[in-house]
PDB file of C-alpha atoms in Angstrom:
ATOM      1  CA  UNK A1489      -6.028  -3.260  14.813  1.00  0.00           C
ATOM      2  CA  UNK A1490      -5.019  -4.386  11.350  1.00  0.00           C
ATOM      3  CA  UNK A1491      -3.287  -7.582  12.393  1.00  0.00           C
ATOM      4  CA  UNK A1492       0.065  -6.274  11.142  1.00  0.00           C
ATOM      5  CA  UNK A1493       2.205  -4.568  13.754  1.00  0.00           C
ATOM      6  CA  UNK A1494       5.297  -2.529  13.012  1.00  0.00           C
ATOM      7  CA  UNK A1495       7.879  -1.284  15.476  1.00  0.00           C
ATOM      8  CA  UNK A1496       9.132   1.266  16.077  1.00  0.00           C
ATOM      9  CA  UNK A1497       6.603   3.783  14.776  1.00  0.00           C
ATOM     10  CA  UNK A1498       9.245   6.471  14.503  1.00  0.00           C
ATOM     11  CA  UNK A1499      13.007   6.201  14.109  1.00  0.00           C
ATOM     12  CA  UNK A1500      15.706   8.821  13.763  1.00  0.00           C
ATOM     13  CA  UNK A1501      19.137   7.533  12.881  1.00  0.00           C
ATOM     14  CA  UNK A1502      22.469   8.878  11.787  1.00  0.00           C
ATOM     15  CA  UNK A1503      24.065   7.822   8.552  1.00  0.00           C
ATOM     16  CA  UNK A1504      26.579   5.632  10.368  1.00  0.00           C
ATOM     17  CA  UNK A1505      24.057   3.881  12.595  1.00  0.00           C
ATOM     18  CA  UNK A1506      22.677   0.374  12.308  1.00  0.00           C
ATOM     19  CA  UNK A1507      19.051  -0.158  13.167  1.00  0.00           C
ATOM     20  CA  UNK A1508      16.288  -2.644  12.420  1.00  0.00           C
ATOM     21  CA  UNK A1509      12.615  -2.350  11.646  1.00  0.00           C
ATOM     22  CA  UNK A1510      10.314  -5.101  12.805  1.00  0.00           C
ATOM     23  CA  UNK A1511       7.044  -6.350  11.407  1.00  0.00           C
ATOM     24  CA  UNK A1512       4.790  -9.014  12.866  1.00  0.00           C
ATOM     25  CA  UNK A1513       1.563 -10.322  11.385  1.00  0.00           C
ATOM     26  CA  UNK A1514      -1.083 -12.169  13.367  1.00  0.00           C
ATOM     27  CA  UNK A1515      -3.205 -13.167  10.378  1.00  0.00           C
ATOM     28  CA  UNK A1516      -1.684 -16.521   9.464  1.00  0.00           C
ATOM     29  CA  UNK A1517      -0.542 -15.188   6.100  1.00  0.00           C
ATOM     30  CA  UNK A1518       2.339 -16.716   4.187  1.00  0.00           C
ATOM     31  CA  UNK A1519       3.590 -13.704   2.214  1.00  0.00           C
ATOM     32  CA  UNK A1520       5.113 -10.540   3.630  1.00  0.00           C
ATOM     33  CA  UNK A1521       6.272  -7.351   1.951  1.00  0.00           C
ATOM     34  CA  UNK A1522       8.295  -4.229   2.572  1.00  0.00           C
ATOM     35  CA  UNK A1523       7.227  -1.027   0.842  1.00  0.00           C
ATOM     36  CA  UNK A1524       8.797   2.417   0.879  1.00  0.00           C
ATOM     37  CA  UNK A1525       6.538   5.460   0.789  1.00  0.00           C
ATOM     38  CA  UNK A1526       8.222   8.743  -0.042  1.00  0.00           C
ATOM     39  CA  UNK A1527       6.550  12.084  -0.494  1.00  0.00           C
ATOM     40  CA  UNK A1528       5.050  12.632  -3.945  1.00  0.00           C
ATOM     41  CA  UNK A1529       6.074   9.176  -5.163  1.00  0.00           C
ATOM     42  CA  UNK A1530       4.095   5.953  -5.522  1.00  0.00           C
ATOM     43  CA  UNK A1531       4.614   3.254  -2.965  1.00  0.00           C
ATOM     44  CA  UNK A1532       7.681   1.318  -3.975  1.00  0.00           C
ATOM     45  CA  UNK A1533       7.817  -2.424  -3.480  1.00  0.00           C
ATOM     46  CA  UNK A1534      11.155  -3.338  -1.916  1.00  0.00           C
ATOM     47  CA  UNK A1535      11.050  -6.999  -0.948  1.00  0.00           C
ATOM     48  CA  UNK A1536       8.648  -9.918  -1.028  1.00  0.00           C
ATOM     49  CA  UNK A1537       8.871 -13.056   1.053  1.00  0.00           C
ATOM     50  CA  UNK A1538       6.706 -16.049   0.309  1.00  0.00           C
ATOM     51  CA  UNK A1539       6.816 -18.918   2.815  1.00  0.00           C
ATOM     52  CA  UNK A1540       9.961 -17.325   4.326  1.00  0.00           C
ATOM     53  CA  UNK A1541      11.766 -17.320   0.991  1.00  0.00           C
ATOM     54  CA  UNK A1542      12.671 -14.054  -0.676  1.00  0.00           C
ATOM     55  CA  UNK A1543      10.939 -13.997  -4.034  1.00  0.00           C
ATOM     56  CA  UNK A1544      11.448 -10.382  -4.960  1.00  0.00           C
ATOM     57  CA  UNK A1545      14.192  -7.825  -4.509  1.00  0.00           C
ATOM     58  CA  UNK A1546      13.228  -4.743  -6.422  1.00  0.00           C
ATOM     59  CA  UNK A1547      16.761  -3.458  -7.044  1.00  0.00           C
ATOM     60  CA  UNK A1548      17.039  -2.269  -3.488  1.00  0.00           C
ATOM     61  CA  UNK A1549      20.468  -0.990  -2.340  1.00  0.00           C
ATOM     62  CA  UNK A1550      22.411  -3.363  -0.149  1.00  0.00           C
ATOM     63  CA  UNK A1551      22.239  -0.935   2.778  1.00  0.00           C
ATOM     64  CA  UNK A1552      18.736  -2.395   3.225  1.00  0.00           C
ATOM     65  CA  UNK A1553      18.874  -6.022   4.327  1.00  0.00           C
ATOM     66  CA  UNK A1554      15.659  -7.977   4.910  1.00  0.00           C
ATOM     67  CA  UNK A1555      15.246 -11.003   7.117  1.00  0.00           C
ATOM     68  CA  UNK A1556      12.269 -13.329   7.426  1.00  0.00           C
ATOM     69  CA  UNK A1557      12.881 -15.909  10.162  1.00  0.00           C
ATOM     70  CA  UNK A1558       9.341 -17.297   9.935  1.00  0.00           C
ATOM     71  CA  UNK A1559       6.062 -16.548   8.189  1.00  0.00           C
ATOM     72  CA  UNK A1560       4.951 -14.215  10.958  1.00  0.00           C
ATOM     73  CA  UNK A1561       7.980 -11.974  11.291  1.00  0.00           C
ATOM     74  CA  UNK A1562       9.828  -9.718   8.913  1.00  0.00           C
ATOM     75  CA  UNK A1563      12.753  -7.449   9.629  1.00  0.00           C
ATOM     76  CA  UNK A1564      14.473  -4.722   7.674  1.00  0.00           C
ATOM     77  CA  UNK A1565      18.053  -4.149   8.793  1.00  0.00           C
ATOM     78  CA  UNK A1566      19.412  -0.722   8.027  1.00  0.00           C
ATOM     79  CA  UNK A1567      23.021   0.425   7.861  1.00  0.00           C
ATOM     80  CA  UNK A1568      24.874   3.422   6.456  1.00  0.00           C
ATOM     81  CA  UNK A1569      21.698   4.975   5.147  1.00  0.00           C
ATOM     82  CA  UNK A1570      21.462   8.222   3.224  1.00  0.00           C
ATOM     83  CA  UNK A1571      19.174  11.177   3.919  1.00  0.00           C
ATOM     84  CA  UNK A1572      17.139  10.295   0.816  1.00  0.00           C
ATOM     85  CA  UNK A1573      16.215   7.030   2.530  1.00  0.00           C
ATOM     86  CA  UNK A1574      14.028   9.002   4.916  1.00  0.00           C
ATOM     87  CA  UNK A1575      10.493   7.772   4.285  1.00  0.00           C
ATOM     88  CA  UNK A1576       7.589   5.810   5.686  1.00  0.00           C
ATOM     89  CA  UNK A1577       8.354   2.091   5.542  1.00  0.00           C
ATOM     90  CA  UNK A1578       5.293  -0.076   5.345  1.00  0.00           C
ATOM     91  CA  UNK A1579       5.037  -3.779   5.973  1.00  0.00           C
ATOM     92  CA  UNK A1580       2.223  -5.831   4.507  1.00  0.00           C
ATOM     93  CA  UNK A1581       1.086  -9.426   4.422  1.00  0.00           C
ATOM     94  CA  UNK A1582      -1.200 -11.515   2.291  1.00  0.00           C
ATOM     95  CA  UNK A1583      -2.392 -15.071   1.975  1.00  0.00           C
ATOM     96  CA  UNK A1584      -1.630 -17.206  -1.048  1.00  0.00           C
ATOM     97  CA  UNK A1585      -4.717 -17.360  -3.218  1.00  0.00           C
ATOM     98  CA  UNK A1586      -6.070 -14.097  -1.849  1.00  0.00           C
ATOM     99  CA  UNK A1587      -4.522 -11.007  -3.379  1.00  0.00           C
ATOM    100  CA  UNK A1588      -5.535  -8.341  -0.897  1.00  0.00           C
ATOM    101  CA  UNK A1589      -2.716  -7.125   1.295  1.00  0.00           C
ATOM    102  CA  UNK A1590      -3.021  -5.984   4.868  1.00  0.00           C
ATOM    103  CA  UNK A1591      -0.733  -3.165   5.915  1.00  0.00           C
ATOM    104  CA  UNK A1592       0.867  -2.143   9.158  1.00  0.00           C
ATOM    105  CA  UNK A1593       0.894   1.449  10.320  1.00  0.00           C
ATOM    106  CA  UNK A1594       4.422   1.976   9.134  1.00  0.00           C
ATOM    107  CA  UNK A1595       7.705   3.194  10.572  1.00  0.00           C
ATOM    108  CA  UNK A1596       8.544   6.826   9.903  1.00  0.00           C
ATOM    109  CA  UNK A1597      12.304   6.832   9.332  1.00  0.00           C
ATOM    110  CA  UNK A1598      14.393   9.975   9.375  1.00  0.00           C
ATOM    111  CA  UNK A1599      18.072   9.773   8.440  1.00  0.00           C
ATOM    112  CA  UNK A1600      20.162  12.675   9.682  1.00  0.00           C
TER     113      UNK A1600
ATOM    114  CA  UNK B 669       5.087  -0.703 -18.825  1.00  0.00           C
ATOM    115  CA  UNK B 670       2.754  -1.518 -15.959  1.00  0.00           C
ATOM    116  CA  UNK B 671       1.477   1.560 -14.197  1.00  0.00           C
ATOM    117  CA  UNK B 672      -1.385   3.083 -12.270  1.00  0.00           C
ATOM    118  CA  UNK B 673      -2.396   6.677 -12.824  1.00  0.00           C
ATOM    119  CA  UNK B 674      -4.390   8.784 -10.445  1.00  0.00           C
ATOM    120  CA  UNK B 675      -4.682  12.077 -12.305  1.00  0.00           C
ATOM    121  CA  UNK B 676      -5.964  14.124  -9.379  1.00  0.00           C
ATOM    122  CA  UNK B 677      -3.354  14.839  -6.727  1.00  0.00           C
ATOM    123  CA  UNK B 678      -5.751  16.863  -4.575  1.00  0.00           C
ATOM    124  CA  UNK B 679      -9.529  16.987  -4.470  1.00  0.00           C
ATOM    125  CA  UNK B 680     -11.676  19.196  -2.254  1.00  0.00           C
ATOM    126  CA  UNK B 681     -15.375  18.557  -1.745  1.00  0.00           C
ATOM    127  CA  UNK B 682     -17.979  19.832   0.648  1.00  0.00           C
ATOM    128  CA  UNK B 683     -19.409  17.517   3.259  1.00  0.00           C
ATOM    129  CA  UNK B 684     -22.483  15.814   1.860  1.00  0.00           C
ATOM    130  CA  UNK B 685     -21.383  16.204  -1.744  1.00  0.00           C
ATOM    131  CA  UNK B 686     -20.683  13.273  -4.009  1.00  0.00           C
ATOM    132  CA  UNK B 687     -17.176  12.105  -4.757  1.00  0.00           C
ATOM    133  CA  UNK B 688     -15.424  10.401  -7.623  1.00  0.00           C
ATOM    134  CA  UNK B 689     -11.724   9.571  -7.602  1.00  0.00           C
ATOM    135  CA  UNK B 690     -10.218   8.482 -10.873  1.00  0.00           C
ATOM    136  CA  UNK B 691      -7.867   5.588 -11.500  1.00  0.00           C
ATOM    137  CA  UNK B 692      -6.504   4.296 -14.798  1.00  0.00           C
ATOM    138  CA  UNK B 693      -4.118   1.425 -15.209  1.00  0.00           C
ATOM    139  CA  UNK B 694      -1.825   0.013 -17.810  1.00  0.00           C
ATOM    140  CA  UNK B 695      -1.327  -3.720 -17.531  1.00  0.00           C
ATOM    141  CA  UNK B 696      -0.813  -6.720 -19.797  1.00  0.00           C
ATOM    142  CA  UNK B 697      -4.062  -8.377 -18.736  1.00  0.00           C
ATOM    143  CA  UNK B 698      -6.894  -7.509 -16.408  1.00  0.00           C
ATOM    144  CA  UNK B 699      -5.337  -7.500 -12.961  1.00  0.00           C
ATOM    145  CA  UNK B 700      -6.766  -7.504  -9.506  1.00  0.00           C
ATOM    146  CA  UNK B 701      -7.822  -3.950  -8.640  1.00  0.00           C
ATOM    147  CA  UNK B 702      -7.895  -2.297  -5.242  1.00  0.00           C
ATOM    148  CA  UNK B 703      -8.591   0.950  -3.493  1.00  0.00           C
ATOM    149  CA  UNK B 704      -6.846   1.696  -0.225  1.00  0.00           C
ATOM    150  CA  UNK B 705      -7.230   4.650   2.145  1.00  0.00           C
ATOM    151  CA  UNK B 706      -4.517   6.118   4.328  1.00  0.00           C
ATOM    152  CA  UNK B 707      -5.202   8.502   7.198  1.00  0.00           C
ATOM    153  CA  UNK B 708      -2.333  10.712   8.384  1.00  0.00           C
ATOM    154  CA  UNK B 709       0.358   8.740  10.162  1.00  0.00           C
ATOM    155  CA  UNK B 710      -1.401   5.456   9.494  1.00  0.00           C
ATOM    156  CA  UNK B 711      -0.970   2.470   7.254  1.00  0.00           C
ATOM    157  CA  UNK B 712      -3.196   1.585   4.334  1.00  0.00           C
ATOM    158  CA  UNK B 713      -6.676   0.195   4.844  1.00  0.00           C
ATOM    159  CA  UNK B 714      -8.419  -1.769   2.125  1.00  0.00           C
ATOM    160  CA  UNK B 715     -11.638  -0.116   0.960  1.00  0.00           C
ATOM    161  CA  UNK B 716     -12.638  -2.546  -1.760  1.00  0.00           C
ATOM    162  CA  UNK B 717     -11.332  -4.899  -4.393  1.00  0.00           C
ATOM    163  CA  UNK B 718     -12.282  -6.267  -7.789  1.00  0.00           C
ATOM    164  CA  UNK B 719     -11.339  -9.710  -8.981  1.00  0.00           C
ATOM    165  CA  UNK B 720     -14.041 -10.686 -11.454  1.00  0.00           C
ATOM    166  CA  UNK B 721     -17.784 -10.722 -11.965  1.00  0.00           C
ATOM    167  CA  UNK B 722     -20.001  -7.723 -11.307  1.00  0.00           C
ATOM    168  CA  UNK B 723     -18.104  -4.634 -12.380  1.00  0.00           C
ATOM    169  CA  UNK B 724     -19.628  -2.495  -9.644  1.00  0.00           C
ATOM    170  CA  UNK B 725     -18.141  -3.426  -6.299  1.00  0.00           C
ATOM    171  CA  UNK B 726     -19.156  -2.271  -2.876  1.00  0.00           C
ATOM    172  CA  UNK B 727     -16.685  -1.558  -0.132  1.00  0.00           C
ATOM    173  CA  UNK B 728     -16.524  -0.342   3.403  1.00  0.00           C
ATOM    174  CA  UNK B 729     -17.548   3.122   4.618  1.00  0.00           C
ATOM    175  CA  UNK B 730     -20.118   3.517   1.844  1.00  0.00           C
ATOM    176  CA  UNK B 731     -17.608   3.488  -1.022  1.00  0.00           C
ATOM    177  CA  UNK B 732     -18.089   1.763  -4.343  1.00  0.00           C
ATOM    178  CA  UNK B 733     -15.992   1.422  -7.467  1.00  0.00           C
ATOM    179  CA  UNK B 734     -16.748   0.561 -11.057  1.00  0.00           C
ATOM    180  CA  UNK B 735     -14.438  -1.414 -13.291  1.00  0.00           C
ATOM    181  CA  UNK B 736     -14.529  -0.455 -16.966  1.00  0.00           C
ATOM    182  CA  UNK B 737     -12.393  -2.759 -19.030  1.00  0.00           C
ATOM    183  CA  UNK B 738     -12.699  -0.681 -22.208  1.00  0.00           C
ATOM    184  CA  UNK B 739     -11.313   2.354 -20.411  1.00  0.00           C
ATOM    185  CA  UNK B 740      -8.851   0.504 -18.159  1.00  0.00           C
ATOM    186  CA  UNK B 741     -10.390   2.409 -15.297  1.00  0.00           C
ATOM    187  CA  UNK B 742     -11.457   1.662 -11.763  1.00  0.00           C
ATOM    188  CA  UNK B 743     -12.983   4.837 -10.346  1.00  0.00           C
ATOM    189  CA  UNK B 744     -13.966   5.169  -6.717  1.00  0.00           C
ATOM    190  CA  UNK B 745     -17.236   6.838  -5.764  1.00  0.00           C
ATOM    191  CA  UNK B 746     -19.210   7.842  -2.726  1.00  0.00           C
ATOM    192  CA  UNK B 747     -22.657   9.458  -2.903  1.00  0.00           C
ATOM    193  CA  UNK B 748     -22.257  11.632   0.203  1.00  0.00           C
ATOM    194  CA  UNK B 749     -18.903  12.452   1.717  1.00  0.00           C
ATOM    195  CA  UNK B 750     -18.382  12.739   5.459  1.00  0.00           C
ATOM    196  CA  UNK B 751     -15.724  14.872   7.134  1.00  0.00           C
ATOM    197  CA  UNK B 752     -14.047  11.683   8.360  1.00  0.00           C
ATOM    198  CA  UNK B 753     -13.384  10.654   4.755  1.00  0.00           C
ATOM    199  CA  UNK B 754     -10.578  13.206   4.533  1.00  0.00           C
ATOM    200  CA  UNK B 755      -7.504  11.090   3.811  1.00  0.00           C
ATOM    201  CA  UNK B 756      -5.299   9.931   0.982  1.00  0.00           C
ATOM    202  CA  UNK B 757      -6.648   7.340  -1.407  1.00  0.00           C
ATOM    203  CA  UNK B 758      -4.560   4.898  -3.392  1.00  0.00           C
ATOM    204  CA  UNK B 759      -5.512   2.781  -6.339  1.00  0.00           C
ATOM    205  CA  UNK B 760      -3.493  -0.397  -6.830  1.00  0.00           C
ATOM    206  CA  UNK B 761      -3.249  -3.388  -9.145  1.00  0.00           C
ATOM    207  CA  UNK B 762      -1.806  -6.847  -8.691  1.00  0.00           C
ATOM    208  CA  UNK B 763      -1.389  -9.802 -11.041  1.00  0.00           C
ATOM    209  CA  UNK B 764      -3.936 -12.581 -11.025  1.00  0.00           C
ATOM    210  CA  UNK B 765      -1.456 -15.220  -9.961  1.00  0.00           C
ATOM    211  CA  UNK B 766       1.953 -15.691  -8.487  1.00  0.00           C
ATOM    212  CA  UNK B 767       3.521 -13.233  -6.092  1.00  0.00           C
ATOM    213  CA  UNK B 768       1.201 -10.342  -5.471  1.00  0.00           C
ATOM    214  CA  UNK B 769       3.440  -7.507  -6.579  1.00  0.00           C
ATOM    215  CA  UNK B 770       1.210  -4.549  -6.085  1.00  0.00           C
ATOM    216  CA  UNK B 771       1.616  -1.452  -8.195  1.00  0.00           C
ATOM    217  CA  UNK B 772       0.249   1.686  -6.610  1.00  0.00           C
ATOM    218  CA  UNK B 773      -0.793   5.033  -7.980  1.00  0.00           C
ATOM    219  CA  UNK B 774       0.603   8.225  -6.514  1.00  0.00           C
ATOM    220  CA  UNK B 775      -2.526   8.812  -4.478  1.00  0.00           C
ATOM    221  CA  UNK B 776      -5.263  11.433  -4.288  1.00  0.00           C
ATOM    222  CA  UNK B 777      -5.511  13.555  -1.183  1.00  0.00           C
ATOM    223  CA  UNK B 778      -9.103  14.333  -0.286  1.00  0.00           C
ATOM    224  CA  UNK B 779     -10.039  17.411   1.694  1.00  0.00           C
ATOM    225  CA  UNK B 780     -13.577  17.757   3.014  1.00  0.00           C
ATOM    226  CA  UNK B 781     -15.042  21.168   3.753  1.00  0.00           C
ATOM    227  CA  UNK B 782     -17.543  21.464   6.585  1.00  0.00           C
TER     228      UNK B 782
END
């Protein structure tokens, strides 16, 4: 148990679907992150939220829409995705003043 | 440009042999340095981290890493590898302050032969 829980673990969606990924952290951290992990590429930082405020959007296409209603929950809303968006999406959290991030187990997304 | 390089994509070692995974970084100043491990289908688990002080840091599962400022390196080592160490290993850096925007290497996949 890492303290960061992601649901669902696996998701298959069509290009016209709308779905959401959920992340919940039970560590009392104030920063949360979305990363994309594709085969043969480094983990790509997508979004950062610090105290519920988005502090980083790493040039992510608008078909990915994050939401952070509180410091414990982070969502990634997906719509009209492309097959190249198929990847493992990882959520992480960290505490201000402590740089180490704690990761969830990820959601394996397949866009068909 | 800020980057992390892990030159070895795949490494195969025999169980009981020693291991060294290489990591070099390019950064404006000495950053925080991390090694993470990822088992198949799992998220990333922190093995160890370096912030300051002693350049040889100990982590979980018998791993250690040495920071060498002159070489901009942070290599991971283990004296005797176990079959359960087979996984993918990621080196990462983060700035010393502000939002912790981690930069990851491409990873090294470790295979352990029985």
